[in-house]
Amino acid sequence: MDVQELADRLTKARTSITAIPQLSDDHPGLDLETGYAVQRLLREGRGPLVGWKLGVTSRAKQQQVGVDSPIYGFLAGDHVLDPGEPLVTGEHIAPRCEPEIVFVMGRDLAGTRVSATDVLAATAGVAVGIEVLDSRYTDYRFTMPDVVADNASAGRYVVGTPVPPGGIDLRLVGVVLEHNGEVVATASGAASLGHPASAVAWLARSLAGSGEGLRAGDIVLSGGLTAAVQVSAGDVVVATADRLGSVELACR
Ligand code: 0L1
Ligand code: MG
């Protein structure tokens, strides 16, 4: 399998805003390891990483897609939306928004034995965020290795104002997702692997497998807490979390 050629297909799909068939159509042997090898190649030319995203962190979603593990992707500078900056939907293939609890790392954290407690101790702040997912595959048809190769459908993200994590039980943080003024989904932090910090600990342990880790200042999207809503120009999405405040994303 030519991993570089697969990465080139995905980069072309992203930059030309044109969906492609899932890679596994041509390569039924595509496995998760190869998917991550493709994903690593996508980082080239994207500048320094600003952090990471977790995907498929809820048990419901894992069961739905028949896996028992989450996945991760990278965040580069061109994924960031500043607060108040609109999402230009025409820059994406089929954007969808989901609410997340976001971690801002206060110090480096790496190793195969990182726990949720270690994560919380290394966290400078937590915030509510909105992730914009954008699959490069036609009609969201993909296997788990395909979606790993496609950087876990990373599109853009916006983060609210971080607060220190001390004294907040992130499992119990209630989250409300509004789409054009209507509440479309609700959840609590426990939807992400039982505790958002457990999801981040899984990420740190997984990165250790390729000799990487979390660095001070990294942003980590700890996993969508509700189903994602499809958005188009003119829409407004608001994510609100107990103790963490709100973040709004206007689409044009
Ligand atoms: O953040 C995620 O959960 C990405 C994986 C799911 C793939 C998708 O819905 O595009
Ligand atoms: Mg997400």
mmCIF file of C-alpha atoms and ligand atoms in Angstrom:
data_model
loop_
_atom_site.group_PDB
_atom_site.id
_atom_site.type_symbol
_atom_site.label_atom_id
_atom_site.label_comp_id
_atom_site.label_asym_id
_atom_site.label_seq_id
_atom_site.Cartn_x
_atom_site.Cartn_y
_atom_site.Cartn_z
ATOM 1 C CA MET A 1 0.000 0.000 0.000
ATOM 2 C CA ASP A 2 1.434 3.405 -0.946
ATOM 3 C CA VAL A 3 0.744 5.355 2.240
ATOM 4 C CA GLN A 4 1.967 8.636 0.738
ATOM 5 C CA GLU A 5 -0.413 8.267 -2.206
ATOM 6 C CA LEU A 6 -3.325 7.731 0.212
ATOM 7 C CA ALA A 7 -2.313 10.833 2.199
ATOM 8 C CA ASP A 8 -2.090 12.816 -1.046
ATOM 9 C CA ARG A 9 -5.654 11.775 -1.967
ATOM 10 C CA LEU A 10 -6.937 13.055 1.380
ATOM 11 C CA THR A 11 -4.959 16.302 1.189
ATOM 12 C CA LYS A 12 -6.302 16.945 -2.305
ATOM 13 C CA ALA A 13 -9.863 16.234 -1.125
ATOM 14 C CA ARG A 14 -9.452 18.695 1.758
ATOM 15 C CA THR A 15 -7.804 21.486 -0.216
ATOM 16 C CA SER A 16 -10.080 21.143 -3.256
ATOM 17 C CA ILE A 17 -13.176 20.714 -1.012
ATOM 18 C CA THR A 18 -14.176 17.622 -2.987
ATOM 19 C CA ALA A 19 -15.253 14.361 -1.362
ATOM 20 C CA ILE A 20 -13.566 11.107 -2.358
ATOM 21 C CA PRO A 21 -14.518 7.431 -1.940
ATOM 22 C CA GLN A 22 -13.246 5.778 1.231
ATOM 23 C CA LEU A 23 -9.667 4.499 0.882
ATOM 24 C CA SER A 24 -10.709 0.998 1.958
ATOM 25 C CA ASP A 25 -12.717 0.610 -1.279
ATOM 26 C CA ASP A 26 -9.371 0.266 -3.093
ATOM 27 C CA HIS A 27 -7.507 -1.152 -0.095
ATOM 28 C CA PRO A 28 -9.728 -3.527 1.903
ATOM 29 C CA GLY A 29 -6.656 -4.420 4.002
ATOM 30 C CA LEU A 30 -6.381 -0.869 5.391
ATOM 31 C CA ASP A 31 -6.001 -1.275 9.170
ATOM 32 C CA LEU A 32 -5.856 1.191 12.058
ATOM 33 C CA GLU A 33 -2.054 1.221 12.132
ATOM 34 C CA THR A 34 -1.898 2.131 8.450
ATOM 35 C CA GLY A 35 -4.649 4.703 9.016
ATOM 36 C CA TYR A 36 -2.455 6.426 11.639
ATOM 37 C CA ALA A 37 0.540 6.218 9.270
ATOM 38 C CA VAL A 38 -1.525 8.065 6.629
ATOM 39 C CA GLN A 39 -2.683 10.583 9.259
ATOM 40 C CA ARG A 40 0.943 11.308 10.272
ATOM 41 C CA LEU A 41 1.776 12.180 6.664
ATOM 42 C CA LEU A 42 -1.130 14.659 6.566
ATOM 43 C CA ARG A 43 0.710 16.752 9.162
ATOM 44 C CA GLU A 44 3.415 17.702 6.646
ATOM 45 C CA GLY A 45 3.199 21.327 5.615
ATOM 46 C CA ARG A 46 0.576 22.139 8.282
ATOM 47 C CA GLY A 47 3.035 23.923 10.639
ATOM 48 C CA PRO A 48 3.511 23.114 14.321
ATOM 49 C CA LEU A 49 0.667 21.158 15.940
ATOM 50 C CA VAL A 50 -1.530 23.101 18.364
ATOM 51 C CA GLY A 51 -3.022 19.997 19.961
ATOM 52 C CA TRP A 52 -5.157 16.916 19.478
ATOM 53 C CA LYS A 53 -8.746 15.752 19.137
ATOM 54 C CA LEU A 54 -10.418 12.594 20.335
ATOM 55 C CA GLY A 55 -13.179 10.878 18.390
ATOM 56 C CA VAL A 56 -15.647 8.043 18.932
ATOM 57 C CA THR A 57 -15.373 8.448 22.703
ATOM 58 C CA SER A 58 -18.956 7.636 23.635
ATOM 59 C CA ARG A 59 -19.910 4.004 24.266
ATOM 60 C CA ALA A 60 -23.061 4.557 22.198
ATOM 61 C CA LYS A 61 -21.023 5.686 19.171
ATOM 62 C CA GLN A 62 -18.458 2.900 19.687
ATOM 63 C CA GLN A 63 -21.224 0.298 19.691
ATOM 64 C CA GLN A 64 -22.848 1.914 16.668
ATOM 65 C CA VAL A 65 -19.648 1.625 14.623
ATOM 66 C CA GLY A 66 -18.562 -1.698 16.171
ATOM 67 C CA VAL A 67 -15.333 -0.624 17.875
ATOM 68 C CA ASP A 68 -14.313 -0.616 21.519
ATOM 69 C CA SER A 69 -11.744 2.145 21.423
ATOM 70 C CA PRO A 70 -11.684 5.845 20.621
ATOM 71 C CA ILE A 71 -9.479 7.373 17.918
ATOM 72 C CA TYR A 72 -7.405 10.538 17.759
ATOM 73 C CA GLY A 73 -6.421 13.188 15.265
ATOM 74 C CA PHE A 74 -4.131 16.221 15.283
ATOM 75 C CA LEU A 75 -4.969 19.924 15.426
ATOM 76 C CA ALA A 76 -2.897 22.351 13.368
ATOM 77 C CA GLY A 77 -2.993 26.140 13.252
ATOM 78 C CA ASP A 78 -5.385 26.121 10.299
ATOM 79 C CA HIS A 79 -8.000 24.236 12.357
ATOM 80 C CA VAL A 80 -8.409 27.132 14.781
ATOM 81 C CA LEU A 81 -11.345 29.543 14.656
ATOM 82 C CA ASP A 82 -10.915 32.563 16.911
ATOM 83 C CA PRO A 83 -13.864 33.410 19.165
ATOM 84 C CA GLY A 84 -16.334 35.411 17.062
ATOM 85 C CA GLU A 85 -14.770 34.313 13.779
ATOM 86 C CA PRO A 86 -17.452 32.845 11.493
ATOM 87 C CA LEU A 87 -17.256 29.391 9.980
ATOM 88 C CA VAL A 88 -17.147 29.765 6.205
ATOM 89 C CA THR A 89 -19.165 26.689 5.259
ATOM 90 C CA GLY A 90 -18.010 26.844 1.637
ATOM 91 C CA GLU A 91 -14.493 25.997 2.844
ATOM 92 C CA HIS A 92 -15.753 22.566 3.935
ATOM 93 C CA ILE A 93 -17.341 19.551 2.299
ATOM 94 C CA ALA A 94 -20.172 18.834 4.762
ATOM 95 C CA PRO A 95 -19.576 20.597 8.081
ATOM 96 C CA ARG A 96 -21.196 19.310 11.288
ATOM 97 C CA CYS A 97 -20.864 20.781 14.790
ATOM 98 C CA GLU A 98 -20.573 19.015 18.147
ATOM 99 C CA PRO A 99 -19.996 20.290 21.697
ATOM 100 C CA GLU A 100 -16.825 19.316 23.508
ATOM 101 C CA ILE A 101 -15.050 19.813 26.798
ATOM 102 C CA VAL A 102 -11.646 21.219 25.882
ATOM 103 C CA PHE A 103 -8.448 20.846 27.903
ATOM 104 C CA VAL A 104 -5.587 23.350 27.826
ATOM 105 C CA MET A 105 -2.478 21.567 29.050
ATOM 106 C CA GLY A 106 -0.395 23.398 31.649
ATOM 107 C CA ARG A 107 2.574 21.066 31.374
ATOM 108 C CA ASP A 108 3.963 18.233 29.306
ATOM 109 C CA LEU A 109 2.409 14.822 29.894
ATOM 110 C CA ALA A 110 3.600 11.596 28.309
ATOM 111 C CA GLY A 111 3.901 7.898 29.021
ATOM 112 C CA THR A 112 2.153 4.561 28.857
ATOM 113 C CA ARG A 113 0.735 4.833 32.396
ATOM 114 C CA VAL A 114 -0.864 8.297 32.329
ATOM 115 C CA SER A 115 -4.121 8.359 34.368
ATOM 116 C CA ALA A 116 -7.083 10.727 34.469
ATOM 117 C CA THR A 117 -5.700 12.088 37.759
ATOM 118 C CA ASP A 118 -2.375 12.846 36.041
ATOM 119 C CA VAL A 119 -4.281 14.642 33.277
ATOM 120 C CA LEU A 120 -6.186 16.855 35.707
ATOM 121 C CA ALA A 121 -2.951 17.699 37.566
ATOM 122 C CA ALA A 122 -1.311 18.717 34.274
ATOM 123 C CA THR A 123 -4.298 20.774 33.033
ATOM 124 C CA ALA A 124 -4.155 24.578 33.160
ATOM 125 C CA GLY A 125 -7.750 25.124 32.099
ATOM 126 C CA VAL A 126 -10.943 23.544 30.816
ATOM 127 C CA ALA A 127 -13.434 25.197 28.485
ATOM 128 C CA VAL A 128 -16.497 24.481 26.428
ATOM 129 C CA GLY A 129 -15.808 24.231 22.714
ATOM 130 C CA ILE A 130 -17.455 23.475 19.392
ATOM 131 C CA GLU A 131 -15.759 21.110 16.987
ATOM 132 C CA VAL A 132 -16.629 21.373 13.309
ATOM 133 C CA LEU A 133 -16.313 17.899 11.807
ATOM 134 C CA ASP A 134 -15.752 17.546 8.088
ATOM 135 C CA SER A 135 -15.352 14.132 6.520
ATOM 136 C CA ARG A 136 -13.447 14.019 3.255
ATOM 137 C CA TYR A 137 -15.386 10.884 2.266
ATOM 138 C CA THR A 138 -18.478 10.826 0.083
ATOM 139 C CA ASP A 139 -21.701 10.595 2.150
ATOM 140 C CA TYR A 140 -19.710 9.871 5.364
ATOM 141 C CA ARG A 141 -19.076 6.333 4.157
ATOM 142 C CA PHE A 142 -15.954 5.103 5.937
ATOM 143 C CA THR A 143 -14.481 2.381 8.107
ATOM 144 C CA MET A 144 -12.591 3.223 11.323
ATOM 145 C CA PRO A 145 -9.180 2.954 9.567
ATOM 146 C CA ASP A 146 -10.526 5.300 6.867
ATOM 147 C CA VAL A 147 -11.625 7.901 9.401
ATOM 148 C CA VAL A 148 -8.309 7.635 11.285
ATOM 149 C CA ALA A 149 -6.487 8.251 7.986
ATOM 150 C CA ASP A 150 -8.770 11.273 7.449
ATOM 151 C CA ASN A 151 -7.530 12.822 10.711
ATOM 152 C CA ALA A 152 -10.668 11.752 12.593
ATOM 153 C CA SER A 153 -12.798 14.085 10.430
ATOM 154 C CA ALA A 154 -11.112 17.150 11.960
ATOM 155 C CA GLY A 155 -12.395 20.372 10.408
ATOM 156 C CA ARG A 156 -12.220 23.474 12.617
ATOM 157 C CA TYR A 157 -12.828 24.274 16.270
ATOM 158 C CA VAL A 158 -13.550 27.209 18.551
ATOM 159 C CA VAL A 159 -12.913 27.309 22.287
ATOM 160 C CA GLY A 160 -14.585 29.412 25.001
ATOM 161 C CA THR A 161 -12.744 30.992 27.919
ATOM 162 C CA PRO A 162 -10.854 28.368 29.952
ATOM 163 C CA VAL A 163 -11.297 28.115 33.733
ATOM 164 C CA PRO A 164 -9.096 26.178 36.187
ATOM 165 C CA PRO A 165 -10.314 22.563 36.514
ATOM 166 C CA GLY A 166 -10.072 22.427 40.329
ATOM 167 C CA GLY A 167 -13.362 21.700 42.064
ATOM 168 C CA ILE A 168 -15.269 20.850 38.875
ATOM 169 C CA ASP A 169 -16.522 17.275 38.462
ATOM 170 C CA LEU A 170 -16.286 17.116 34.672
ATOM 171 C CA ARG A 171 -18.446 13.973 34.567
ATOM 172 C CA LEU A 172 -21.376 15.982 35.857
ATOM 173 C CA VAL A 173 -20.935 19.062 33.725
ATOM 174 C CA GLY A 174 -24.169 19.404 31.760
ATOM 175 C CA VAL A 175 -23.867 20.505 28.145
ATOM 176 C CA VAL A 176 -26.584 21.994 25.926
ATOM 177 C CA LEU A 177 -26.250 22.313 22.155
ATOM 178 C CA GLU A 178 -28.401 24.916 20.405
ATOM 179 C CA HIS A 179 -28.853 25.188 16.662
ATOM 180 C CA ASN A 180 -30.564 28.358 15.378
ATOM 181 C CA GLY A 181 -32.025 29.047 18.822
ATOM 182 C CA GLU A 182 -33.399 25.541 19.406
ATOM 183 C CA VAL A 183 -31.976 23.049 21.884
ATOM 184 C CA VAL A 184 -31.075 20.061 19.705
ATOM 185 C CA ALA A 185 -29.072 17.897 22.113
ATOM 186 C CA THR A 186 -27.994 17.644 25.738
ATOM 187 C CA ALA A 187 -25.379 15.553 27.502
ATOM 188 C CA SER A 188 -23.001 15.521 30.432
ATOM 189 C CA GLY A 189 -19.224 15.199 30.483
ATOM 190 C CA ALA A 190 -19.446 11.520 31.404
ATOM 191 C CA ALA A 191 -20.534 10.825 27.804
ATOM 192 C CA SER A 192 -16.836 10.882 26.846
ATOM 193 C CA LEU A 193 -15.337 7.574 28.115
ATOM 194 C CA GLY A 194 -16.979 8.059 31.510
ATOM 195 C CA HIS A 195 -14.849 11.143 32.262
ATOM 196 C CA PRO A 196 -13.329 13.615 29.790
ATOM 197 C CA ALA A 197 -9.983 13.375 31.639
ATOM 198 C CA SER A 198 -10.011 9.582 31.066
ATOM 199 C CA ALA A 199 -10.336 10.270 27.353
ATOM 200 C CA VAL A 200 -7.328 12.615 27.476
ATOM 201 C CA ALA A 201 -5.371 10.008 29.478
ATOM 202 C CA TRP A 202 -6.142 7.429 26.757
ATOM 203 C CA LEU A 203 -4.800 9.919 24.195
ATOM 204 C CA ALA A 204 -1.560 10.464 26.151
ATOM 205 C CA ARG A 205 -1.027 6.691 26.510
ATOM 206 C CA SER A 206 -1.759 6.151 22.805
ATOM 207 C CA LEU A 207 0.654 8.894 21.719
ATOM 208 C CA ALA A 208 3.353 7.212 23.804
ATOM 209 C CA GLY A 209 3.184 4.328 21.326
ATOM 210 C CA SER A 210 4.707 6.600 18.672
ATOM 211 C CA GLY A 211 7.074 8.369 21.080
ATOM 212 C CA GLU A 212 4.893 11.466 21.358
ATOM 213 C CA GLY A 213 3.016 13.111 24.186
ATOM 214 C CA LEU A 214 1.031 16.139 25.240
ATOM 215 C CA ARG A 215 2.935 19.396 25.584
ATOM 216 C CA ALA A 216 2.310 22.446 27.754
ATOM 217 C CA GLY A 217 -0.075 24.717 25.846
ATOM 218 C CA ASP A 218 -1.625 21.916 23.803
ATOM 219 C CA ILE A 219 -5.367 22.092 23.194
ATOM 220 C CA VAL A 220 -7.199 18.768 23.504
ATOM 221 C CA LEU A 221 -10.777 18.306 22.286
ATOM 222 C CA SER A 222 -11.839 15.463 24.568
ATOM 223 C CA GLY A 223 -14.594 14.040 22.355
ATOM 224 C CA GLY A 224 -18.010 15.051 21.066
ATOM 225 C CA LEU A 225 -20.632 14.779 23.802
ATOM 226 C CA THR A 226 -23.729 14.663 21.573
ATOM 227 C CA ALA A 227 -24.552 13.775 18.003
ATOM 228 C CA ALA A 228 -23.195 16.409 15.614
ATOM 229 C CA VAL A 229 -25.564 18.811 13.818
ATOM 230 C CA GLN A 230 -25.200 19.580 10.147
ATOM 231 C CA VAL A 231 -24.722 23.312 9.474
ATOM 232 C CA SER A 232 -25.058 25.636 6.517
ATOM 233 C CA ALA A 233 -24.538 29.334 5.814
ATOM 234 C CA GLY A 234 -26.669 31.540 8.081
ATOM 235 C CA ASP A 235 -26.819 29.032 10.941
ATOM 236 C CA VAL A 236 -25.741 29.789 14.510
ATOM 237 C CA VAL A 237 -24.588 27.081 16.907
ATOM 238 C CA VAL A 238 -24.157 27.656 20.640
ATOM 239 C CA ALA A 239 -22.640 25.206 23.120
ATOM 240 C CA THR A 240 -23.184 25.914 26.813
ATOM 241 C CA ALA A 241 -21.689 23.951 29.676
ATOM 242 C CA ASP A 242 -22.402 24.229 33.387
ATOM 243 C CA ARG A 243 -19.502 26.046 35.119
ATOM 244 C CA LEU A 244 -17.688 26.579 31.792
ATOM 245 C CA GLY A 245 -19.942 29.131 30.071
ATOM 246 C CA SER A 246 -20.876 29.349 26.392
ATOM 247 C CA VAL A 247 -19.291 29.505 23.004
ATOM 248 C CA GLU A 248 -21.067 30.572 19.816
ATOM 249 C CA LEU A 249 -20.289 29.870 16.191
ATOM 250 C CA ALA A 250 -21.931 31.757 13.339
ATOM 251 C CA CYS A 251 -21.844 30.177 9.884
ATOM 252 C CA ARG A 252 -21.700 32.075 6.652
HETATM 253 O O1 0L1 B 1 -14.768 13.539 16.431
HETATM 254 C C1 0L1 B 1 -15.192 12.424 16.037
HETATM 255 O O2 0L1 B 1 -15.934 11.711 16.731
HETATM 256 C C2 0L1 B 1 -14.723 11.992 14.672
HETATM 257 C C3 0L1 B 1 -14.988 10.590 14.345
HETATM 258 C C4 0L1 B 1 -16.338 10.404 13.764
HETATM 259 C C5 0L1 B 1 -16.315 10.555 12.337
HETATM 260 C C6 0L1 B 1 -17.366 11.494 11.857
HETATM 261 O O3 0L1 B 1 -18.455 11.557 12.431
HETATM 262 O O4 0L1 B 1 -17.063 12.161 10.864
HETATM 263 MG MG MG B 2 -15.181 15.924 18.205
#
